[in-house]
Structure formats: structure tokens, C-alpha cells
Short mmCIF file of C-alpha atoms in Angstrom, two decimals:
data_model
loop_
_atom_site.label_atom_id
_atom_site.label_comp_id
_atom_site.label_asym_id
_atom_site.label_seq_id
_atom_site.Cartn_x
_atom_site.Cartn_y
_atom_site.Cartn_z
CA MET Y 181 -49.30 54.13 -33.95
CA ARG Y 182 -49.26 55.77 -37.37
CA ILE Y 183 -48.08 53.45 -40.13
CA GLY Y 184 -47.31 55.20 -43.40
CA VAL Y 185 -47.14 53.56 -46.82
CA LYS Y 186 -44.96 54.53 -49.76
CA TYR Y 187 -44.92 52.79 -53.15
CA CYS Y 188 -42.03 52.35 -55.54
CA GLY Y 189 -42.28 53.68 -59.08
CA GLY Y 190 -43.89 50.50 -60.40
CA CYS Y 191 -41.36 49.57 -63.08
CA ASN Y 192 -42.38 45.89 -62.83
CA PRO Y 193 -45.86 45.50 -64.39
CA ASP Y 194 -46.16 41.91 -63.12
CA TYR Y 195 -45.92 43.03 -59.52
CA ARG Y 196 -49.26 43.62 -57.78
CA ARG Y 197 -48.45 46.21 -55.14
CA GLU Y 198 -52.11 46.63 -54.25
CA GLU Y 199 -52.16 43.06 -52.91
CA VAL Y 200 -49.55 44.04 -50.33
CA GLU Y 201 -51.61 47.10 -49.43
CA GLU Y 202 -54.69 44.88 -48.95
CA VAL Y 203 -52.74 42.78 -46.44
CA LEU Y 204 -51.61 45.90 -44.60
CA ARG Y 205 -55.15 47.34 -44.52
CA LYS Y 206 -56.50 44.05 -43.18
CA HIS Y 207 -54.16 44.14 -40.16
CA PHE Y 208 -53.27 47.81 -39.58
CA LYS Y 209 -54.59 51.33 -40.01
CA ILE Y 210 -52.37 52.83 -42.69
CA PHE Y 211 -51.75 56.37 -43.96
CA TYR Y 212 -50.34 57.64 -47.24
CA SER Y 213 -47.79 59.89 -45.64
CA GLU Y 214 -44.19 59.83 -44.57
CA ASP Y 215 -45.36 61.66 -41.43
CA ALA Y 216 -45.73 58.41 -39.48
CA GLU Y 217 -43.90 56.54 -36.77
CA ILE Y 218 -43.16 53.67 -39.16
CA LEU Y 219 -43.02 53.87 -42.94
CA VAL Y 220 -43.72 50.69 -44.92
CA LEU Y 221 -41.92 50.70 -48.28
CA ILE Y 222 -43.75 48.60 -50.87
CA ASN Y 223 -41.24 47.60 -53.53
CA GLY Y 224 -41.98 46.05 -56.91
CA CYS Y 225 -38.67 44.28 -57.38
CA ARG Y 226 -35.54 43.27 -55.51
CA LYS Y 227 -33.73 46.48 -56.48
CA ALA Y 228 -35.69 48.27 -53.74
CA CYS Y 229 -35.17 51.74 -55.23
CA LEU Y 230 -37.16 53.31 -52.39
CA LEU Y 231 -34.27 52.64 -50.04
CA GLU Y 232 -32.21 55.12 -52.05
CA GLU Y 233 -34.71 57.97 -51.78
CA VAL Y 234 -36.50 57.60 -48.43
CA LYS Y 235 -34.88 59.29 -45.45
CA HIS Y 236 -37.38 58.14 -42.81
CA PRO Y 237 -35.66 56.97 -39.59
CA ARG Y 238 -37.88 53.89 -39.09
CA PHE Y 239 -39.07 51.81 -41.99
CA SER Y 240 -39.92 48.27 -43.03
CA VAL Y 241 -39.54 46.95 -46.58
CA VAL Y 242 -42.10 44.55 -48.06
CA ASP Y 243 -42.81 43.09 -51.49
CA SER Y 244 -45.25 40.70 -53.13
CA GLN Y 245 -42.93 37.73 -52.75
CA LEU Y 246 -43.66 37.71 -49.02
CA SER Y 247 -46.61 35.83 -47.60
CA GLU Y 248 -49.33 37.62 -45.66
CA GLU Y 249 -47.85 36.31 -42.41
CA GLU Y 250 -44.37 37.54 -43.35
CA ILE Y 251 -45.66 41.02 -44.22
CA VAL Y 252 -47.55 41.30 -40.93
CA SER Y 253 -44.58 39.96 -38.98
CA LYS Y 254 -42.17 42.51 -40.50
CA VAL Y 255 -44.45 45.42 -39.60
CA GLU Y 256 -45.12 44.08 -36.10
CA LYS Y 257 -41.37 43.69 -35.51
CA ALA Y 258 -40.81 47.31 -36.57
CA MET Y 259 -43.59 48.42 -34.20
CA LYS Y 260 -42.12 46.42 -31.32
CA LYS Y 261 -38.66 47.82 -31.94
CA LEU Y 262 -40.04 51.36 -31.90
CA LEU Y 263 -41.94 50.78 -28.64
CA GLU Y 264 -38.88 49.26 -26.96
CA GLY Y 265 -36.90 52.33 -27.91
#
């Protein structure tokens, strides 16, 4: 299953988006493309500006305030939902 990754604009300099990417890379094979079955939106703040611009039909939103287990769980739930149709 292709899991794409898209970053927000990075307006919050205290937010370490790359840490979220490291968690994703540890557990999944990820791509930097919206041409994926699931798109993971990595947001830098609670505003979640990516939700306003992304038109992908299946996505999961994560941020650095989530634990590694929570990030993995959100992506796995999105994968399961896709497979169940």
C-alpha cells in the first residue's frame, strides 16, 4: 500500500516535523507524493492548514503532539478502513 506524506508550511519553528517522519519511516514505506492510497498530513500546529488545501479522498492527520504509538495507530486505522472498503 502506498502511503504518501505531505508537510504543512512550517509556520511553527518549534515543531519538529521530521520527528514524525522518522516514526513513519520506522513503521511504513512512505512516498513524497499525493499519488498514494493514503496521504498522511504532517501538521505543525492545531490549525491544520493542510486540511484546507488537500483534496485527497483518504488521509490521516498527524502532528508532533502525538506519541509514536498514536501516529502508527492512526495510519494503521486508515489502512484498515481502506482495505475494508
